[in-house]
Amino acid sequence: MGSNQTWITEVTLLGFQADPALEYFLFGLFSLFYAFTLLGNGTILVVICLDPRLHTPMYFFLSHLAVLDMSYASNNVPKMLANLVKQRRTISFAPCIMQTFLYLVFAATECLILVVMSYDRYVAICHPLHYTVIMSWKVCSLLVAASWGFSFLLDLVHLVLILRLPFCGPHEINHFFCEILSVLKLACADTRLNQLVIFAACVFILVGPLCLVLVSYSRILVAILRIQSGDGRRKAFSTCSSHLCVVGLFFGSAIVMYMAPKSRHPEEQQKILSLFYSLFNPMLNPLIYSLRNAEVKGALRRVLWKQRLI
């Protein structure tokens, strides 16, 4: 960190680097997807709040997942949309680092919330008689608070390690937002410690939770196959399959993004995966939960009927 280094005050987000006509098309398309993301997750959040039948641990966790998806998309997408229609695609360095930090916090929290949701399903199906005791509101609140708190502290480590680096160029990030691996390329110092901590965090926050989810669902599957009632089996499969779809989309894209071997075009691959992770996943989650969950569909009909009567 010598005194002759020039520190970055702002950087340029190169984005998709497409033809102007294509960028305007992408602006319209992604704006539509972003609106669906906010509308879908907002609807699930409102329905859960308004329908007393959904005031259960499962939907308490689902409401936090909806908040995370809206926060996650809102952290990355608005700047991406603005840059698609602007010639000057700069962002000040401090907001860039804040965007990186919030991106990591929301992603890590969602990983842990998905694990908590799988544990909730495991207790509900494998230990139904003890469910209300094990998954009390106090326990649920502690699990959610621990997920948010642990993610914040873990990603505070990434933030501290980033801020200790001297950033002196280049002044361009080949991405549509300040993704951590792209930001590290701006540093004019050794970033091996940062990359090692990122890999260790991925093992801890991606591989570890994924293994816990798979263990939970393997035991759930055994329990479901023992259910004698066809209706009970179908209901159990319905609630679990929607959660498994979300888990597969989220963990699959994250592991490919941060732990898979890099291709010949890693930056373009990262952009596509980040887009899937930042926009498509949050948009698909409410569709998966509403289309595959009879309780959510029933609650939505009841809320709409009440509004019509009013």
Tab-separated table of C-alpha atoms in Angstrom:
chain	number	residue	atom	x	y	z
A	1	MET	CA	0.000	0.000	0.000
A	2	GLY	CA	2.500	2.546	-1.100
A	3	SER	CA	1.710	6.260	-1.357
A	4	ASN	CA	2.286	6.257	-5.110
A	5	GLN	CA	-0.783	4.070	-5.750
A	6	THR	CA	-3.853	5.611	-7.384
A	7	TRP	CA	-6.997	4.546	-5.511
A	8	ILE	CA	-10.222	3.852	-7.363
A	9	THR	CA	-13.139	6.188	-6.657
A	10	GLU	CA	-15.513	4.721	-9.232
A	11	VAL	CA	-15.633	1.779	-11.627
A	12	THR	CA	-17.403	1.009	-14.888
A	13	LEU	CA	-19.723	-2.000	-15.050
A	14	LEU	CA	-19.298	-3.357	-18.573
A	15	GLY	CA	-22.483	-5.429	-18.382
A	16	PHE	CA	-23.522	-7.524	-21.382
A	17	GLN	CA	-21.738	-5.465	-24.081
A	18	ALA	CA	-24.433	-6.111	-26.697
A	19	ASP	CA	-25.838	-4.047	-29.567
A	20	PRO	CA	-27.951	-1.065	-28.432
A	21	ALA	CA	-31.117	-2.580	-29.933
A	22	LEU	CA	-30.532	-5.843	-28.062
A	23	GLU	CA	-29.809	-3.957	-24.845
A	24	TYR	CA	-33.140	-2.114	-25.089
A	25	PHE	CA	-34.861	-5.465	-25.645
A	26	LEU	CA	-33.071	-6.924	-22.610
A	27	PHE	CA	-34.079	-3.860	-20.583
A	28	GLY	CA	-37.756	-4.506	-21.355
A	29	LEU	CA	-37.486	-8.246	-20.755
A	30	PHE	CA	-35.543	-7.988	-17.485
A	31	SER	CA	-37.812	-5.167	-16.256
A	32	LEU	CA	-40.761	-7.505	-16.768
A	33	PHE	CA	-38.992	-10.324	-14.908
A	34	TYR	CA	-38.087	-7.966	-12.064
A	35	ALA	CA	-41.694	-6.757	-11.801
A	36	PHE	CA	-42.883	-10.396	-11.671
A	37	THR	CA	-40.298	-11.089	-8.961
A	38	LEU	CA	-41.560	-8.262	-6.752
A	39	LEU	CA	-45.216	-9.024	-7.494
A	40	GLY	CA	-44.913	-12.795	-6.932
A	41	ASN	CA	-42.899	-12.634	-3.727
A	42	GLY	CA	-44.919	-9.668	-2.464
A	43	THR	CA	-48.152	-11.593	-3.073
A	44	ILE	CA	-46.894	-14.618	-1.140
A	45	LEU	CA	-45.804	-12.341	1.717
A	46	VAL	CA	-49.201	-10.588	1.857
A	47	VAL	CA	-51.155	-13.865	1.640
A	48	ILE	CA	-49.136	-15.396	4.483
A	49	CYS	CA	-49.691	-12.300	6.631
A	50	LEU	CA	-53.446	-12.082	5.933
A	51	ASP	CA	-54.453	-15.762	6.112
A	52	PRO	CA	-54.396	-17.161	9.698
A	53	ARG	CA	-54.257	-20.731	8.333
A	54	LEU	CA	-50.769	-20.000	7.021
A	55	HIS	CA	-49.461	-18.785	10.382
A	56	THR	CA	-47.351	-21.930	10.760
A	57	PRO	CA	-43.568	-22.455	10.901
A	58	MET	CA	-43.399	-23.598	7.266
A	59	TYR	CA	-44.959	-20.380	5.970
A	60	PHE	CA	-43.078	-18.254	8.494
A	61	PHE	CA	-39.855	-19.500	6.860
A	62	LEU	CA	-41.380	-19.070	3.390
A	63	SER	CA	-42.151	-15.421	4.186
A	64	HIS	CA	-38.474	-14.851	5.007
A	65	LEU	CA	-37.521	-16.572	1.737
A	66	ALA	CA	-39.824	-14.137	-0.119
A	67	VAL	CA	-38.212	-11.147	1.639
A	68	LEU	CA	-34.769	-12.495	0.737
A	69	ASP	CA	-35.701	-12.983	-2.916
A	70	MET	CA	-37.047	-9.432	-3.219
A	71	SER	CA	-33.995	-8.013	-1.418
A	72	TYR	CA	-31.599	-10.111	-3.483
A	73	ALA	CA	-33.101	-9.023	-6.797
A	74	SER	CA	-33.388	-5.369	-5.699
A	75	ASN	CA	-29.717	-5.295	-4.741
A	76	ASN	CA	-28.505	-6.216	-8.252
A	77	VAL	CA	-31.203	-5.740	-10.878
A	78	PRO	CA	-32.053	-1.978	-10.745
A	79	LYS	CA	-28.434	-0.968	-11.457
A	80	MET	CA	-28.252	-3.542	-14.250
A	81	LEU	CA	-31.440	-2.146	-15.813
A	82	ALA	CA	-30.172	1.448	-15.563
A	83	ASN	CA	-26.889	0.509	-17.238
A	84	LEU	CA	-28.689	-1.149	-20.150
A	85	VAL	CA	-30.087	2.229	-21.237
A	86	LYS	CA	-27.251	4.528	-20.125
A	87	GLN	CA	-24.020	5.380	-21.901
A	88	ARG	CA	-22.148	6.108	-18.656
A	89	ARG	CA	-22.189	2.894	-16.647
A	90	THR	CA	-20.184	3.864	-13.612
A	91	ILE	CA	-20.737	3.155	-9.939
A	92	SER	CA	-18.886	4.757	-7.026
A	93	PHE	CA	-16.533	2.385	-5.256
A	94	ALA	CA	-18.225	2.564	-1.823
A	95	PRO	CA	-21.706	1.605	-3.168
A	96	CYS	CA	-20.000	-1.093	-5.244
A	97	ILE	CA	-18.471	-2.681	-2.134
A	98	MET	CA	-21.812	-2.349	-0.296
A	99	GLN	CA	-23.546	-4.125	-3.187
A	100	THR	CA	-21.000	-6.947	-2.933
A	101	PHE	CA	-21.534	-7.256	0.820
A	102	LEU	CA	-25.353	-7.290	0.621
A	103	TYR	CA	-25.238	-9.796	-2.255
A	104	LEU	CA	-23.205	-12.167	-0.070
A	105	VAL	CA	-25.405	-11.644	3.013
A	106	PHE	CA	-28.648	-12.338	1.143
A	107	ALA	CA	-27.186	-15.380	-0.630
A	108	ALA	CA	-25.768	-16.934	2.565
A	109	THR	CA	-28.981	-16.262	4.503
A	110	GLU	CA	-31.054	-17.924	1.791
A	111	CYS	CA	-28.816	-21.015	1.971
A	112	LEU	CA	-29.427	-21.304	5.712
A	113	ILE	CA	-33.161	-20.562	5.476
A	114	LEU	CA	-33.494	-23.380	2.915
A	115	VAL	CA	-31.762	-25.731	5.373
A	116	VAL	CA	-34.115	-24.616	8.161
A	117	MET	CA	-37.093	-25.243	5.853
A	118	SER	CA	-35.875	-28.763	5.098
A	119	TYR	CA	-35.485	-29.424	8.846
A	120	ASP	CA	-39.034	-28.145	9.383
A	121	ARG	CA	-40.363	-30.592	6.761
A	122	TYR	CA	-38.326	-33.418	8.316
A	123	VAL	CA	-39.846	-32.795	11.766
A	124	ALA	CA	-43.367	-32.384	10.318
A	125	ILE	CA	-43.260	-35.696	8.417
A	126	CYS	CA	-40.967	-37.860	10.540
A	127	HIS	CA	-42.055	-36.632	14.013
A	128	PRO	CA	-45.592	-35.260	13.527
A	129	LEU	CA	-46.681	-35.839	17.153
A	130	HIS	CA	-43.793	-33.734	18.481
A	131	TYR	CA	-43.905	-31.101	15.738
A	132	THR	CA	-45.517	-28.278	17.743
A	133	VAL	CA	-43.095	-28.850	20.624
A	134	ILE	CA	-39.926	-29.064	18.505
A	135	MET	CA	-40.874	-26.265	16.081
A	136	SER	CA	-42.240	-23.806	18.625
A	137	TRP	CA	-42.398	-20.117	17.682
A	138	LYS	CA	-39.438	-19.437	19.934
A	139	VAL	CA	-37.346	-22.066	18.128
A	140	CYS	CA	-38.462	-20.797	14.699
A	141	SER	CA	-37.581	-17.212	15.591
A	142	LEU	CA	-34.169	-18.292	16.904
A	143	LEU	CA	-33.447	-20.300	13.734
A	144	VAL	CA	-34.308	-17.342	11.497
A	145	ALA	CA	-32.373	-14.853	13.646
A	146	ALA	CA	-29.370	-17.206	13.691
A	147	SER	CA	-29.498	-17.539	9.882
A	148	TRP	CA	-29.479	-13.760	9.382
A	149	GLY	CA	-26.926	-13.113	12.135
A	150	PHE	CA	-24.488	-15.826	11.102
A	151	SER	CA	-24.626	-14.752	7.433
A	152	PHE	CA	-23.980	-11.130	8.387
A	153	LEU	CA	-20.954	-12.055	10.522
A	154	LEU	CA	-19.555	-14.467	7.921
A	155	ASP	CA	-19.780	-11.910	5.139
A	156	LEU	CA	-18.365	-9.228	7.394
A	157	VAL	CA	-15.150	-11.289	7.193
A	158	HIS	CA	-15.259	-11.020	3.371
A	159	LEU	CA	-15.854	-7.280	3.658
A	160	VAL	CA	-12.889	-6.756	6.006
A	161	LEU	CA	-10.624	-8.844	3.767
A	162	ILE	CA	-11.704	-6.826	0.709
A	163	LEU	CA	-11.207	-3.439	2.396
A	164	ARG	CA	-7.658	-4.307	3.456
A	165	LEU	CA	-6.654	-4.562	-0.232
A	166	PRO	CA	-5.330	-1.650	-2.283
A	167	PHE	CA	-7.514	-1.061	-5.361
A	168	CYS	CA	-5.673	0.785	-8.093
A	169	GLY	CA	-7.069	-0.584	-11.319
A	170	PRO	CA	-8.234	-1.494	-13.854
A	171	HIS	CA	-11.304	0.714	-13.518
A	172	GLU	CA	-13.645	-1.732	-15.247
A	173	ILE	CA	-15.640	-4.710	-13.958
A	174	ASN	CA	-16.673	-7.162	-16.649
A	175	HIS	CA	-20.016	-7.872	-15.001
A	176	PHE	CA	-23.446	-6.263	-14.575
A	177	PHE	CA	-22.986	-5.786	-10.810
A	178	CYS	CA	-20.168	-5.792	-8.255
A	179	GLU	CA	-19.774	-9.555	-7.884
A	180	ILE	CA	-17.021	-10.456	-5.411
A	181	LEU	CA	-14.712	-12.371	-7.778
A	182	SER	CA	-14.916	-9.543	-10.335
A	183	VAL	CA	-14.197	-6.931	-7.660
A	184	LEU	CA	-11.067	-8.802	-6.541
A	185	LYS	CA	-9.640	-8.412	-10.055
A	186	LEU	CA	-9.400	-4.658	-9.382
A	187	ALA	CA	-6.938	-5.203	-6.534
A	188	CYS	CA	-3.248	-4.538	-7.113
A	189	ALA	CA	-2.174	-6.980	-4.396
A	190	ASP	CA	-2.199	-10.702	-3.716
A	191	THR	CA	-5.813	-11.907	-3.358
A	192	ARG	CA	-5.074	-15.575	-2.623
A	193	LEU	CA	-6.243	-15.210	0.991
A	194	ASN	CA	-9.542	-13.752	-0.198
A	195	GLN	CA	-10.024	-16.544	-2.709
A	196	LEU	CA	-9.174	-19.175	-0.104
A	197	VAL	CA	-11.718	-17.712	2.341
A	198	ILE	CA	-14.335	-17.570	-0.442
A	199	PHE	CA	-13.754	-21.246	-1.248
A	200	ALA	CA	-13.885	-22.222	2.444
A	201	ALA	CA	-17.096	-20.218	2.871
A	202	CYS	CA	-18.601	-21.971	-0.174
A	203	VAL	CA	-17.817	-25.368	1.344
A	204	PHE	CA	-19.315	-24.260	4.659
A	205	ILE	CA	-22.354	-22.372	3.360
A	206	LEU	CA	-23.122	-24.375	0.176
A	207	VAL	CA	-21.816	-27.932	0.401
A	208	GLY	CA	-22.497	-28.329	4.136
A	209	PRO	CA	-26.108	-27.092	4.007
A	210	LEU	CA	-26.766	-29.050	0.801
A	211	CYS	CA	-25.628	-32.246	2.538
A	212	LEU	CA	-27.943	-31.482	5.480
A	213	VAL	CA	-30.845	-30.912	3.066
A	214	LEU	CA	-30.137	-34.204	1.272
A	215	VAL	CA	-29.948	-36.097	4.581
A	216	SER	CA	-33.257	-34.543	5.697
A	217	TYR	CA	-34.992	-35.440	2.447
A	218	SER	CA	-33.623	-38.967	2.325
A	219	ARG	CA	-35.210	-39.562	5.733
A	220	ILE	CA	-38.381	-37.781	4.612
A	221	LEU	CA	-38.591	-40.025	1.543
A	222	VAL	CA	-38.357	-43.141	3.714
A	223	ALA	CA	-41.080	-41.769	5.999
A	224	ILE	CA	-43.357	-40.858	3.054
A	225	LEU	CA	-43.081	-44.340	1.579
A	226	ARG	CA	-44.317	-45.741	4.899
A	227	ILE	CA	-47.496	-43.608	4.850
A	228	GLN	CA	-50.461	-45.901	4.200
A	229	SER	CA	-52.906	-43.208	3.064
A	230	GLY	CA	-52.643	-42.202	-0.595
A	231	ASP	CA	-53.885	-38.673	0.170
A	232	GLY	CA	-51.358	-38.254	2.967
A	233	ARG	CA	-48.563	-39.430	0.702
A	234	ARG	CA	-49.591	-37.049	-2.077
A	235	LYS	CA	-49.819	-34.087	0.315
A	236	ALA	CA	-46.369	-34.846	1.750
A	237	PHE	CA	-44.870	-35.164	-1.747
A	238	SER	CA	-46.550	-31.907	-2.810
A	239	THR	CA	-45.123	-29.788	0.010
A	240	CYS	CA	-41.668	-31.364	-0.223
A	241	SER	CA	-41.332	-31.342	-4.014
A	242	SER	CA	-41.841	-27.566	-4.205
A	243	HIS	CA	-39.089	-27.037	-1.634
A	244	LEU	CA	-36.782	-29.488	-3.440
A	245	CYS	CA	-37.253	-27.575	-6.721
A	246	VAL	CA	-36.184	-24.328	-5.025
A	247	VAL	CA	-33.216	-26.062	-3.339
A	248	GLY	CA	-32.074	-27.588	-6.626
A	249	LEU	CA	-32.224	-24.282	-8.521
A	250	PHE	CA	-30.505	-22.279	-5.788
A	251	PHE	CA	-27.711	-24.627	-4.732
A	252	GLY	CA	-27.108	-25.948	-8.247
A	253	SER	CA	-26.471	-22.532	-9.781
A	254	ALA	CA	-24.409	-21.363	-6.770
A	255	ILE	CA	-22.129	-24.417	-6.755
A	256	VAL	CA	-21.550	-24.198	-10.521
A	257	MET	CA	-20.820	-20.487	-10.135
A	258	TYR	CA	-18.289	-20.645	-7.305
A	259	MET	CA	-16.968	-24.195	-7.092
A	260	ALA	CA	-17.039	-25.728	-10.592
A	261	PRO	CA	-13.911	-25.615	-12.810
A	262	LYS	CA	-13.844	-22.485	-14.959
A	263	SER	CA	-14.577	-22.698	-18.684
A	264	ARG	CA	-12.718	-20.902	-21.470
A	265	HIS	CA	-15.140	-17.976	-21.066
A	266	PRO	CA	-15.479	-17.731	-17.293
A	267	GLU	CA	-16.642	-14.108	-17.269
A	268	GLU	CA	-19.499	-14.705	-19.728
A	269	GLN	CA	-20.438	-17.878	-17.842
A	270	GLN	CA	-20.427	-15.924	-14.562
A	271	LYS	CA	-22.761	-13.294	-16.017
A	272	ILE	CA	-25.306	-15.881	-17.154
A	273	LEU	CA	-25.177	-17.771	-13.854
A	274	SER	CA	-25.403	-14.528	-11.876
A	275	LEU	CA	-28.410	-13.482	-13.931
A	276	PHE	CA	-30.077	-16.819	-13.213
A	277	TYR	CA	-29.168	-16.470	-9.545
A	278	SER	CA	-30.200	-12.805	-9.186
A	279	LEU	CA	-33.319	-12.639	-11.349
A	280	PHE	CA	-34.688	-15.984	-12.503
A	281	ASN	CA	-34.477	-17.835	-9.155
A	282	PRO	CA	-36.314	-15.112	-7.184
A	283	MET	CA	-38.942	-14.943	-9.947
A	284	LEU	CA	-39.455	-18.725	-10.108
A	285	ASN	CA	-39.663	-19.356	-6.345
A	286	PRO	CA	-43.158	-17.868	-5.826
A	287	LEU	CA	-44.398	-19.642	-8.971
A	288	ILE	CA	-43.097	-22.968	-7.667
A	289	TYR	CA	-44.659	-22.487	-4.239
A	290	SER	CA	-47.999	-21.185	-5.552
A	291	LEU	CA	-48.465	-23.676	-8.391
A	292	ARG	CA	-47.342	-26.766	-6.460
A	293	ASN	CA	-48.849	-25.932	-3.067
A	294	ALA	CA	-52.605	-26.359	-2.568
A	295	GLU	CA	-52.553	-24.434	0.734
A	296	VAL	CA	-51.028	-21.315	-0.855
A	297	LYS	CA	-53.476	-21.469	-3.778
A	298	GLY	CA	-56.382	-21.872	-1.358
A	299	ALA	CA	-55.177	-18.979	0.799
A	300	LEU	CA	-54.781	-16.757	-2.282
A	301	ARG	CA	-58.378	-17.534	-3.333
A	302	ARG	CA	-59.661	-16.748	0.178
A	303	VAL	CA	-57.796	-13.425	0.306
A	304	LEU	CA	-59.077	-12.423	-3.155
A	305	TRP	CA	-62.630	-13.437	-2.201
A	306	LYS	CA	-62.485	-11.324	0.970
A	307	GLN	CA	-61.239	-8.338	-1.035
A	308	ARG	CA	-64.108	-8.808	-3.518
A	309	LEU	CA	-66.662	-8.874	-0.682
A	310	ILE	CA	-65.203	-5.668	0.753
